[in-house]
Coordinates of C-alpha atoms and ligand atoms in Angstrom, one line a residue:
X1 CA -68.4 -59.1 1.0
X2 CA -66.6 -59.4 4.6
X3 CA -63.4 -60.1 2.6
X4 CA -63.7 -57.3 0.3
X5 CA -64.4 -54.7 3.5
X6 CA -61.0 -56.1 5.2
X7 CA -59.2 -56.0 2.5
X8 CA -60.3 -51.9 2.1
X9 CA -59.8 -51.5 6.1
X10 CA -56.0 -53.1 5.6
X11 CA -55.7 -51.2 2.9
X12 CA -56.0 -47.7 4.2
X13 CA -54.4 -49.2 7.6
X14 CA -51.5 -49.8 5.2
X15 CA -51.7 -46.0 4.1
X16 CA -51.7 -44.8 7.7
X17 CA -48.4 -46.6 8.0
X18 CA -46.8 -45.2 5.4
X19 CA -48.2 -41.5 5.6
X20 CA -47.3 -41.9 9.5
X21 CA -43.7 -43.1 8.9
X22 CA -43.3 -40.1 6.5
X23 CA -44.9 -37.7 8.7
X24 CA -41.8 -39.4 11.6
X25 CA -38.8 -38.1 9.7
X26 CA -39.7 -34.3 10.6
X27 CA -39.7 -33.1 14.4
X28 CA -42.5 -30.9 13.8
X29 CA -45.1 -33.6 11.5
X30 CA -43.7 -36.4 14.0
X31 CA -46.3 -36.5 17.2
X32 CA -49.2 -36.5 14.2
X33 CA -47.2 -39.1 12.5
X34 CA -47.2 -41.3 15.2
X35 CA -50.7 -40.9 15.6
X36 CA -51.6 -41.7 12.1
X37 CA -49.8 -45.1 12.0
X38 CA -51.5 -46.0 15.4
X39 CA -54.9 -45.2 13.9
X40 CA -53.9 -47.3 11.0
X41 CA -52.7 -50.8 13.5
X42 CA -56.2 -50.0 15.5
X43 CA -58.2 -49.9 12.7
X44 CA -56.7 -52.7 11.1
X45 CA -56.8 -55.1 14.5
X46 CA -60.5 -53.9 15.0
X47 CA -61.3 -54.6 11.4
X48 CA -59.9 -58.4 11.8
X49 CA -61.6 -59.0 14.9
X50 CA -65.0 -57.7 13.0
X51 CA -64.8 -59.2 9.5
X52 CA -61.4 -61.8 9.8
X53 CA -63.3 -65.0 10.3
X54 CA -67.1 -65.4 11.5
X55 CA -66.8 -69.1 13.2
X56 CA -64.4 -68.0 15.8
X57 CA -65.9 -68.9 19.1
X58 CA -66.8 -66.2 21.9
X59 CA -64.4 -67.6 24.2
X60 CA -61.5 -67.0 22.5
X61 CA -62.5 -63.2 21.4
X62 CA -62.9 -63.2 25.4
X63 CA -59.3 -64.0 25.4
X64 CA -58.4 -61.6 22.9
X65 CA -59.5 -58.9 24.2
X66 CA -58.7 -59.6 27.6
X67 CA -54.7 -60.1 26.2
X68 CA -55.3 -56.5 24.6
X69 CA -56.6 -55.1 27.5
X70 CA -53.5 -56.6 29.8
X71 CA -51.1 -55.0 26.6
X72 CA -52.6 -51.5 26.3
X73 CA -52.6 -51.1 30.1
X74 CA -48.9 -52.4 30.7
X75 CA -48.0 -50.2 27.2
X76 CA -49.9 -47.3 28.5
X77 CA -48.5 -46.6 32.0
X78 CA -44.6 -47.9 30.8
X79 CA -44.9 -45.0 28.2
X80 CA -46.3 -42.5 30.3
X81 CA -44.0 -43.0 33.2
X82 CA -41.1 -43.6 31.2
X83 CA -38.2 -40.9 31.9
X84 CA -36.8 -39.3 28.7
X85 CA -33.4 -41.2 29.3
X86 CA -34.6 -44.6 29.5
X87 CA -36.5 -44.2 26.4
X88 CA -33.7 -47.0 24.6
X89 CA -34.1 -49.5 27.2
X90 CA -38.0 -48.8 26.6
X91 CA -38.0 -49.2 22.9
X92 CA -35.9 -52.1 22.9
X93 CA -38.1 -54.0 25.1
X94 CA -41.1 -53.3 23.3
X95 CA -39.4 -54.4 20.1
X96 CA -38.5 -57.4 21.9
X97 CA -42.0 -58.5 22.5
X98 CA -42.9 -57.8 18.7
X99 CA -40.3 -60.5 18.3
X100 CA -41.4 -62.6 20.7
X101 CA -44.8 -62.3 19.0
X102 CA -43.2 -63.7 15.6
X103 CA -41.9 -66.7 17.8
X104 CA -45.3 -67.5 19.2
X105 CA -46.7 -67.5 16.1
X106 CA -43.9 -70.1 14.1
X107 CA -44.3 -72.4 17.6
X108 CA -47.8 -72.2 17.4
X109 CA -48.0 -72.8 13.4
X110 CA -45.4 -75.0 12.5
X111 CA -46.6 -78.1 12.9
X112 CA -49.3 -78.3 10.8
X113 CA -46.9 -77.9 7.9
X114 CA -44.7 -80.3 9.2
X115 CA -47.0 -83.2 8.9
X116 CA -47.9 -81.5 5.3
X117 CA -44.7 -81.0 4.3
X118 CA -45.1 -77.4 2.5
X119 CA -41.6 -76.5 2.2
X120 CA -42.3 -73.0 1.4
X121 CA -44.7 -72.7 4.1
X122 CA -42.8 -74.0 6.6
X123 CA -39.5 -71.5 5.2
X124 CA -41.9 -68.4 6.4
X125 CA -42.9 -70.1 9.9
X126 CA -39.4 -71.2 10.6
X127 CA -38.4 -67.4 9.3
X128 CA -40.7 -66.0 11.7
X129 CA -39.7 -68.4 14.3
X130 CA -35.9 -67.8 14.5
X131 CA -35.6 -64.5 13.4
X132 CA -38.5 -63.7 16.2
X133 CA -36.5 -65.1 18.5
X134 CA -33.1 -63.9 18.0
X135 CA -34.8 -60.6 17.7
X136 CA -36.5 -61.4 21.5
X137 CA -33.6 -62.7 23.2
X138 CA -31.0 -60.2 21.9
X139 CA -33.4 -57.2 22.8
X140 CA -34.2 -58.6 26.6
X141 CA -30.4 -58.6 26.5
X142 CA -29.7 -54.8 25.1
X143 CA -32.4 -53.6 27.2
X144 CA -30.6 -55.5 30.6
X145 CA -27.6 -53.8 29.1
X146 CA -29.0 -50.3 28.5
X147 CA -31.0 -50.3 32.2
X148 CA -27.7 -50.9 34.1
X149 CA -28.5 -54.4 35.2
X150 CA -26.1 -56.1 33.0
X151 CA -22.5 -53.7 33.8
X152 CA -20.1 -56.7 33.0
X153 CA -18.7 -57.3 30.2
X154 CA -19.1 -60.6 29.1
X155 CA -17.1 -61.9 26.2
X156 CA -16.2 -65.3 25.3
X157 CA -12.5 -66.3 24.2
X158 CA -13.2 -66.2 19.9
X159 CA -17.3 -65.7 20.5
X160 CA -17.4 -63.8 16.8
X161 CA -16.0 -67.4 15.8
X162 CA -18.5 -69.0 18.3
X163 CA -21.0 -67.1 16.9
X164 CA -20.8 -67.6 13.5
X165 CA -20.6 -71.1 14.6
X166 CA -24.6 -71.1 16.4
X167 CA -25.7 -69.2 13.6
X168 CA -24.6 -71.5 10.8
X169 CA -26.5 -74.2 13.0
X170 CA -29.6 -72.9 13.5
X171 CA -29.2 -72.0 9.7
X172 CA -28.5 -76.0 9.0
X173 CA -31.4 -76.6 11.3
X174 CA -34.0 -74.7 9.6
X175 CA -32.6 -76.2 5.9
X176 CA -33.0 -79.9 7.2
X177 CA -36.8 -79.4 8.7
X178 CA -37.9 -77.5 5.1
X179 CA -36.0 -79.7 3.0
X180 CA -37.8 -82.7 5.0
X181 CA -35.2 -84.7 6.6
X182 CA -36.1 -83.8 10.0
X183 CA -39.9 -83.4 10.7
X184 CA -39.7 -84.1 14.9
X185 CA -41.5 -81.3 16.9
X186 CA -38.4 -81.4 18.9
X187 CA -35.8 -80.5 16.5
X188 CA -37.9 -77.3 15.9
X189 CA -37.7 -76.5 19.8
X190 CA -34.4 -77.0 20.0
X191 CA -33.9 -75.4 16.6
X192 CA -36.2 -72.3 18.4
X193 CA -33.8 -72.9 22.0
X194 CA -30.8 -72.5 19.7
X195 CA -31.8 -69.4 17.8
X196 CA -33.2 -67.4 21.1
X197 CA -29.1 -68.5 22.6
X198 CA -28.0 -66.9 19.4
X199 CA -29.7 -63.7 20.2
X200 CA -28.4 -64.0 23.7
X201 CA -24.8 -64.6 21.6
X202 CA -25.3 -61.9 19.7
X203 CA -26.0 -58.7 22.1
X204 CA -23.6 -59.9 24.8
X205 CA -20.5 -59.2 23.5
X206 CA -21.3 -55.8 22.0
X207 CA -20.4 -52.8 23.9
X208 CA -21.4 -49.2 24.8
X209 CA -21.4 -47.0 21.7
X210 CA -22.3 -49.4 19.5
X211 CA -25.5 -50.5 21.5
X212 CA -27.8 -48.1 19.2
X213 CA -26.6 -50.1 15.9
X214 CA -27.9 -52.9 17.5
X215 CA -30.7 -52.0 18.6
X216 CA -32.2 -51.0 14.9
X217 CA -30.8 -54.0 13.7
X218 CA -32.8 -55.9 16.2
X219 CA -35.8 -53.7 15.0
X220 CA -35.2 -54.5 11.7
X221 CA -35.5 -58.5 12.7
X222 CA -38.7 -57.8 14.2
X223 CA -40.4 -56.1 11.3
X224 CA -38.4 -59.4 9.3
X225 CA -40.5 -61.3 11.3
X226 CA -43.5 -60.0 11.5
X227 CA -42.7 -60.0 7.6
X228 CA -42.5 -63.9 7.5
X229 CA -45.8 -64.4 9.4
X230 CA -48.1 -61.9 7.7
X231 CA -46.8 -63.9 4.4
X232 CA -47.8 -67.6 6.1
X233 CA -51.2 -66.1 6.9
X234 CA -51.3 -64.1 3.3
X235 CA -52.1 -61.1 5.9
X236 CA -51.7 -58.2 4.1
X237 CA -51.8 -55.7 7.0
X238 CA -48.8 -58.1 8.7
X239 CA -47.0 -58.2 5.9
X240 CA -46.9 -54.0 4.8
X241 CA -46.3 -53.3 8.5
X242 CA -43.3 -55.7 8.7
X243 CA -41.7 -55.2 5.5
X244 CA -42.2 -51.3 6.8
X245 CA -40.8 -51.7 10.4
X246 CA -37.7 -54.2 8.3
X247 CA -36.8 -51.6 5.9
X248 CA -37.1 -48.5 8.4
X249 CA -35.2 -50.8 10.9
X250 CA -32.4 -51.7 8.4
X251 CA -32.0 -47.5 7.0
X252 CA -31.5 -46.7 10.7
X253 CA -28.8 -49.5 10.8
X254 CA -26.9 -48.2 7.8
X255 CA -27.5 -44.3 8.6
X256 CA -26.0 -45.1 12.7
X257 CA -23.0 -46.8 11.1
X258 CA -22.3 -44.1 9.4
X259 CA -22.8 -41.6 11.6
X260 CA -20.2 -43.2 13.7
X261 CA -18.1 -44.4 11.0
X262 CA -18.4 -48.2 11.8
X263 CA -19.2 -50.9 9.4
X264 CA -22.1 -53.3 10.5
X265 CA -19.1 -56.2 10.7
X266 CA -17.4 -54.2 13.0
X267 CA -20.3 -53.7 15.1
X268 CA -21.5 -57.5 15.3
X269 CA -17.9 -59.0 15.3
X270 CA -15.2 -56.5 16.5
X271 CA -17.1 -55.7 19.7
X272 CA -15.4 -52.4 20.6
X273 CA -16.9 -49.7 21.9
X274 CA -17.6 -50.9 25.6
X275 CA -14.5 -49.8 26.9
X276 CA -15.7 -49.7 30.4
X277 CA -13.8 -46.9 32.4
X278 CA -10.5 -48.0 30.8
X279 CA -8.7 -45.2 29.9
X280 CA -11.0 -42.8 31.7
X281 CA -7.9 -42.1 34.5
X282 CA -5.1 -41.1 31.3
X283 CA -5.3 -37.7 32.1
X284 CA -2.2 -37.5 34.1
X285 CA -1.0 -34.4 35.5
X286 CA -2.6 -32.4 32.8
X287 CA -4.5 -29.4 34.7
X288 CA -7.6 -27.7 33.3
X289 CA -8.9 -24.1 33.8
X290 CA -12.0 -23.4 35.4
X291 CA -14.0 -20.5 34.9
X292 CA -16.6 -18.9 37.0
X293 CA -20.6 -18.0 36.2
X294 CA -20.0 -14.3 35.8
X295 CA -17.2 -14.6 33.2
X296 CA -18.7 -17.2 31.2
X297 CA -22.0 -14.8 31.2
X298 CA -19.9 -11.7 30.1
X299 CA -17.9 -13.9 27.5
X300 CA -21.7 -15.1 26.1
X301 CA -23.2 -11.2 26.4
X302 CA -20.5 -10.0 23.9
X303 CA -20.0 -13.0 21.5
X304 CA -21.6 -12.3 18.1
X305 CA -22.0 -15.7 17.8
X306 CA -22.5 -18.7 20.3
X307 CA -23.1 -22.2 19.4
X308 CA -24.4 -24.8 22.4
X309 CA -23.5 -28.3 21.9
X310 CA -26.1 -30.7 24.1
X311 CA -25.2 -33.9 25.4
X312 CA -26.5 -36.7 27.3
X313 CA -26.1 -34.4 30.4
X314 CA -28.5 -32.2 29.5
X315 CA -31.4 -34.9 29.5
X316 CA -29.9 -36.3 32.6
X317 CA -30.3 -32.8 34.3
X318 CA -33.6 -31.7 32.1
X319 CA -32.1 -28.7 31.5
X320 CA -33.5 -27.7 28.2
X321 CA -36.3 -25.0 29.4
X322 CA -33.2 -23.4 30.7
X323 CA -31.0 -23.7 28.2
X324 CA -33.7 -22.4 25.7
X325 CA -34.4 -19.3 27.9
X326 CA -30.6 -18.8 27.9
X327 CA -30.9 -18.9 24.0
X328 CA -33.3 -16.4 24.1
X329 CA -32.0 -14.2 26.2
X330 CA -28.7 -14.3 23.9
X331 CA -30.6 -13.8 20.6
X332 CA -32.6 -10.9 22.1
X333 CA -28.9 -9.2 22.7
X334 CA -28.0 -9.8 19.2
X335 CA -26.4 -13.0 19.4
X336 CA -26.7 -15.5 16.8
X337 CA -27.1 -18.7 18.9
X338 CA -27.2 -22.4 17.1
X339 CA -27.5 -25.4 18.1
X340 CA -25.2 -28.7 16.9
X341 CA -26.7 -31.7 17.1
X342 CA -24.2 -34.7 16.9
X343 CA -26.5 -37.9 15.4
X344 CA -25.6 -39.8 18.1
X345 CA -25.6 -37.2 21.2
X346 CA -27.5 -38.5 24.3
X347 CA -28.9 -42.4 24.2
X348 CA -31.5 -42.5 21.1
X349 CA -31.8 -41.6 17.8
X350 CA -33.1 -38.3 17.7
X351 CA -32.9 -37.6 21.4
X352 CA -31.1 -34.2 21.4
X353 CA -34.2 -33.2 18.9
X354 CA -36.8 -35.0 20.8
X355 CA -35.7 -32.8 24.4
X356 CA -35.2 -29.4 22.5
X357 CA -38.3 -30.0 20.9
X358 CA -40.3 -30.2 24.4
X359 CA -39.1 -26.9 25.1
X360 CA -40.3 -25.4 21.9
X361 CA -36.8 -25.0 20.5
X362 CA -37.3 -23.5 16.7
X363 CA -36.2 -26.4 14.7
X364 CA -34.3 -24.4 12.4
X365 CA -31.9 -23.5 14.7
X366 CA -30.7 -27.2 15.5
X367 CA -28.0 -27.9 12.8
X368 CA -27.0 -31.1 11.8
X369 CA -23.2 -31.9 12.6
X370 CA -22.0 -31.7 9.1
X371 CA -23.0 -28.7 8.3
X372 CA -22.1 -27.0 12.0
X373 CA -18.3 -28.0 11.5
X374 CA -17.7 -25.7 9.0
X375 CA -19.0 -22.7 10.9
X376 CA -17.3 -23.8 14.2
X377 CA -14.0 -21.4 13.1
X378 CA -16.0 -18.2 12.5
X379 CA -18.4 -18.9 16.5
X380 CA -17.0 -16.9 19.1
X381 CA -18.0 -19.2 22.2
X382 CA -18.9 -22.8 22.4
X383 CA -21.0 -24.0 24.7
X384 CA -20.9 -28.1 25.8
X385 CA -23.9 -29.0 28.0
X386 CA -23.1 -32.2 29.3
X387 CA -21.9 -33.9 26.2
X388 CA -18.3 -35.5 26.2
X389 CA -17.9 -38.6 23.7
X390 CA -19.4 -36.1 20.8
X391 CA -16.7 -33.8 20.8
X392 CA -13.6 -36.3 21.6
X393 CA -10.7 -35.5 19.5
X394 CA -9.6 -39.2 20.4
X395 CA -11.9 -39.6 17.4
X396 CA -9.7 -38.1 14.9
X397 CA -6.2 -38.3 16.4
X398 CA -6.2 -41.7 18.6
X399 CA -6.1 -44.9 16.5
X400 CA -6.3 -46.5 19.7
X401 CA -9.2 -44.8 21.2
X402 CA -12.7 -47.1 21.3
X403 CA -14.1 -44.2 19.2
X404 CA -11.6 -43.4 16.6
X405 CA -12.9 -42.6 13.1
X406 CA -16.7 -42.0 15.0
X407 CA -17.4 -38.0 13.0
X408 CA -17.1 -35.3 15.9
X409 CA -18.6 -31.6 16.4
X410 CA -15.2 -29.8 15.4
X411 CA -16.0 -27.4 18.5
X412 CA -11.8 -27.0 18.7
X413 CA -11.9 -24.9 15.9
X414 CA -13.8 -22.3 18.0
X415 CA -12.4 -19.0 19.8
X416 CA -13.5 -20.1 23.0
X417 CA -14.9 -23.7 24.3
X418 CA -16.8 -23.6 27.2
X419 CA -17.9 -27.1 29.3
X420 CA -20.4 -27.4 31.7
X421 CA -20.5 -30.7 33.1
X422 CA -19.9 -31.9 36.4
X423 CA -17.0 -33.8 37.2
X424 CA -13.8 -34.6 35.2
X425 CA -15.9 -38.1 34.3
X426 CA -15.6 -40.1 31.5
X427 CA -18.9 -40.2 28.9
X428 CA -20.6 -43.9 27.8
X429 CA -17.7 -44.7 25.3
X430 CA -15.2 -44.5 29.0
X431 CA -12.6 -42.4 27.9
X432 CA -10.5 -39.2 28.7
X433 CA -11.5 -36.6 26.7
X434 CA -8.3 -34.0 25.5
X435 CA -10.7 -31.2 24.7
X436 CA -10.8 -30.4 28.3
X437 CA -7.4 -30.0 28.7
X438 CA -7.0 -28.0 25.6
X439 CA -5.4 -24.0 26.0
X440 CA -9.1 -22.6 24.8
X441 CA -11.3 -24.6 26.7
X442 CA -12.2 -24.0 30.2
X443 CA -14.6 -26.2 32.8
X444 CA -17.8 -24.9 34.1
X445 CA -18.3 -27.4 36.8
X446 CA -22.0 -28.4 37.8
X447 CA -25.0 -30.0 37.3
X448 CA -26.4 -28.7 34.0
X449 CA -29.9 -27.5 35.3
X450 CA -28.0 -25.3 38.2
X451 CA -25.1 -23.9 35.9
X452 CA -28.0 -22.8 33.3
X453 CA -30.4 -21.2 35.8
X454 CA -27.5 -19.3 37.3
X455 CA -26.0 -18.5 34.3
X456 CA -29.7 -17.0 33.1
X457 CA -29.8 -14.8 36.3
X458 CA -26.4 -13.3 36.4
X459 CA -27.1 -12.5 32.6
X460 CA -30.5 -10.8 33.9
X461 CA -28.9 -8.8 36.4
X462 CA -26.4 -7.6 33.7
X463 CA -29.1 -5.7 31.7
Ligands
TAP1 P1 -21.6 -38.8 26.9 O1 -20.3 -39.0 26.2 O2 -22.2 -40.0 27.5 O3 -21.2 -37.8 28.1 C1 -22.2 -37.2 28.8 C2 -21.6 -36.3 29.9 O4 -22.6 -35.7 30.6 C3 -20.8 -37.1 30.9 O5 -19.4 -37.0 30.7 C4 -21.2 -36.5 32.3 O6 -20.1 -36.0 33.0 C5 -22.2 -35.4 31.9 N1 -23.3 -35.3 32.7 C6 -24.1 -36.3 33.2 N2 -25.1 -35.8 34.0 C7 -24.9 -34.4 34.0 C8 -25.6 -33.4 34.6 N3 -26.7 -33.6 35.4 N4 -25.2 -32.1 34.4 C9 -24.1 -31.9 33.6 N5 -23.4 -32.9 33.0 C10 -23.8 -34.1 33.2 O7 -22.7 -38.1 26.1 P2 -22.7 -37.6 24.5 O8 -21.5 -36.7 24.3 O9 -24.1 -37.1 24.3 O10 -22.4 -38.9 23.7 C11 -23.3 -39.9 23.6 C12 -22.6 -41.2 23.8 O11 -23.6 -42.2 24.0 C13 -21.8 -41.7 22.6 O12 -20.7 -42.4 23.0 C14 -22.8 -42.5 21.8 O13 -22.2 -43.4 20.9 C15 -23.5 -43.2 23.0 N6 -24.8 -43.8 22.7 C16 -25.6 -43.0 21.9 C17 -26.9 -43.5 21.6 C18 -27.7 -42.7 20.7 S1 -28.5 -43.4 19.5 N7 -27.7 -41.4 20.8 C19 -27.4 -44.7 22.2 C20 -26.5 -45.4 23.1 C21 -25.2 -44.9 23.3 P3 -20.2 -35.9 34.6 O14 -20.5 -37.2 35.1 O15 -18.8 -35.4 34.9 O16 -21.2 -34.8 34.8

């Protein structure tokens, strides 16, 4: 009877992780969504602590709880004092511990199959195992990256070779231990030492632009591993929310690649895309144009049609109340005002959305890059707020640059280009940016917040 009532309880957990991940993929449905698929994990951990196994002694539901009390605190006050633009460092640390999780689990399991000699068995622990701990190390390692405390660049002379090399032996490994010619503990800690290096391996090399690639690939390794585990413990609940979190994981992987016109090869062995500050000083003699409050105010008060292009600067500055009571002032004049939202603008997936969304932007007025372009050459003024790597020409015309072939906003095509950011430095991919320099753009120089506010009041003051 106990069985029968988990196996219900995991089965509408299951559902609330599927209706929740559908409910994700739409700004307005996503807050619920999230919910849903929470209600579905709680239900499902409460229903295995109630019904899993009844000769579990009290002492270790003491410790159970007392290790989900110590989680949900620590989870609790990192997401609720979390700023906005150290939301990727965030996820990829908590991904990290899911993988760290699936390591736990394979060290903790394995050796009873070891002794038995279950190859299959052992295949899934030593799955969760490795791919837990590449997915561990190589997140601790993007989330050093993405917090600032790893800046250098580390890259080994032919590392893609050594690589391939660490991977191929931890692969070796894992085939001798199934296939039973090695069954000492130790050769699955080193095997375990070995795979948590390759993750290390793995992140180091890889550089600024391509850091959000690799940080859904490592989310897809988590849900891999959770995967391998819920299938050695014929957990059904493990196994749906893995397979979920893999395939989700791996989408995102596929849909950032393309958004930036890389091939997952690329990403994991050509290791471009740092750059550093490296070309940031080509500009030369080149001069730009500046332009002042009150003319970019009157330019915005006559255009028929203005189109604001957010960047990373406008979550550093939290501009966007501002910005969308600039928007509104437009549109109550009569201009048509649009967002464009480049896929990989700011440091997340999403996280141009996710900030116009807190200011109760109306979703139908953020449009997707590919279908902005075309409308670029008929939009009187553009506005650039903070964003720089988004709407780099070096992207179509340098085969040189670190971001050639990435898709750009096509804000060139526009009557006037106006950017607001506020020095002449460089964006995360560390290059010069021609657009600035170009006869129809002109620099509005400031912090984004500032340059907003003021630009709201001297368009108040022209009523
Ligand atoms: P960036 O190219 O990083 O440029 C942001 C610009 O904002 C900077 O040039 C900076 O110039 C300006 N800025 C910073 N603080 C500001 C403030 N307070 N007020 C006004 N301006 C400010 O941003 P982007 O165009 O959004 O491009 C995103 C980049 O990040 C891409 O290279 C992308 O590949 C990469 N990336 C994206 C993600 C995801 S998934 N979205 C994750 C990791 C990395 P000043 O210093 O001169 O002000």
């Amino acid at each position: 009877m106990q069985h029968h009532i988990l196996e219900l309880i995991y089965l509408i957990g299951s559902l609330g992780f599927v209706i929740g991940l559908k409910m994700l993929s739409h700004p307005e449905t996503a807050r619920k969504g999230n919910l849903v698929a929470a209600s579905g994990m709680g239900l499902s951990i409460v229903g295995t602590l109630l019904f899993y196994r009844e000769d579990v002694p009290a002492m270790i539901y003491g410790l159970i709880l007392l290790a989900m009390a110590i989680g949900t605190i620590a989870g609790w006050i990192a997401a609720k004092k979390v700023q906005m633009t150290a939301m990727p460092q965030m996820v990829s640390i908590f991904n990290g511990m899911g993988g760290a999780c699936a390591m736990l689990i394979g060290l903790i399991e394995f050796d009873k199959y070891l002794v038995s000699g279950e190859a299959l068995a052992l295949l899934t622990v030593l799955g969760s195992m490795v791919i837990g701990s590449v997915s561990f190390a190589g997140s601790v390692i993007a989330w050093a990256k993405l917090n600032g405390n790893m800046k250098k660049e580390i890259r080994l002379p032919k590392y893609n070779i050594l690589n391939t090399a660490v991977m191929i032996i931890v692969v070796l490994l894992v085939g001798l231990i199934v296939s039973g010619q090695l069954n000492d503990p130790m050769i699955v800690y080193i095997t375990c030492g070995v795979a948590l290096l390759y993750g290390i391996m793995l992140v180091i090399p890889i550089g600024g632009a391509d850091m959000p690639v690799v940080i859904s690939l490592l989310n897809s390794f988590t849900g891999m591993a959770a995967a391998f585990a819920g299938f050695m413990y014929s957990n059904k609940i493990m196994l749906t929310g893995g397979i979920l979190v893999g395939s989700a994981g791996t989408i995102l992987t596929v849909v950032m690649c393309k958004a930036m016109n890389r091939s997952l090869t690329s990403v994991i062995f050509g290791a471009f895309g740092g750059g550093g500050a490296a070309s940031a000083a080509g500009a030369g003699d080149k001069s730009v144009r500046d332009i002042s409050i009150s003319d970019t105010a009157v330019l915005l008060n006559y255009s028929k049609k203005v189109v604001i292009v957010p960047g990373y600067g406008l979550a550093v500055a939290q501009a966007q109340h501002v910005i969308h009571e600039l928007e509104t002032i437009l549109q109550d004049r009569g201009v048509d005002v649009k967002y464009a939202i480049h896929p990989v603008a700011g440091r997340m997936p999403g996280h141009m959305n996710v900030l116009l969304a807190e200011s109760n932007v109306d979703y139908e007025k953020l449009v997707e890059m590919e279908h902005i372009n075309p409308e670029f050459a008929t939009t009187d003024v553009v506005l650039v707020i903070g964003a720089n790597d988004v709407v780099n020409p070096a992207a179509k015309t340098d085969p040189g640059s670190p971001i050639y072939g990435m898709p750009i906003l096509d804000v060139e095509a526009a009557h006037n280009v106006i950017v607001n950011k506020r020095s002449m430095s460089a964006g995360y991919a560390g290059i010069d940016n021609d657009l600035f320099y170009k006869p129809k753009t002109s620099m509005l120089f400031g912090n984004a917040k500032q340059v907003l506010t003021d630009l709201v009041n001297e368009l108040k003051s022209m009523n």
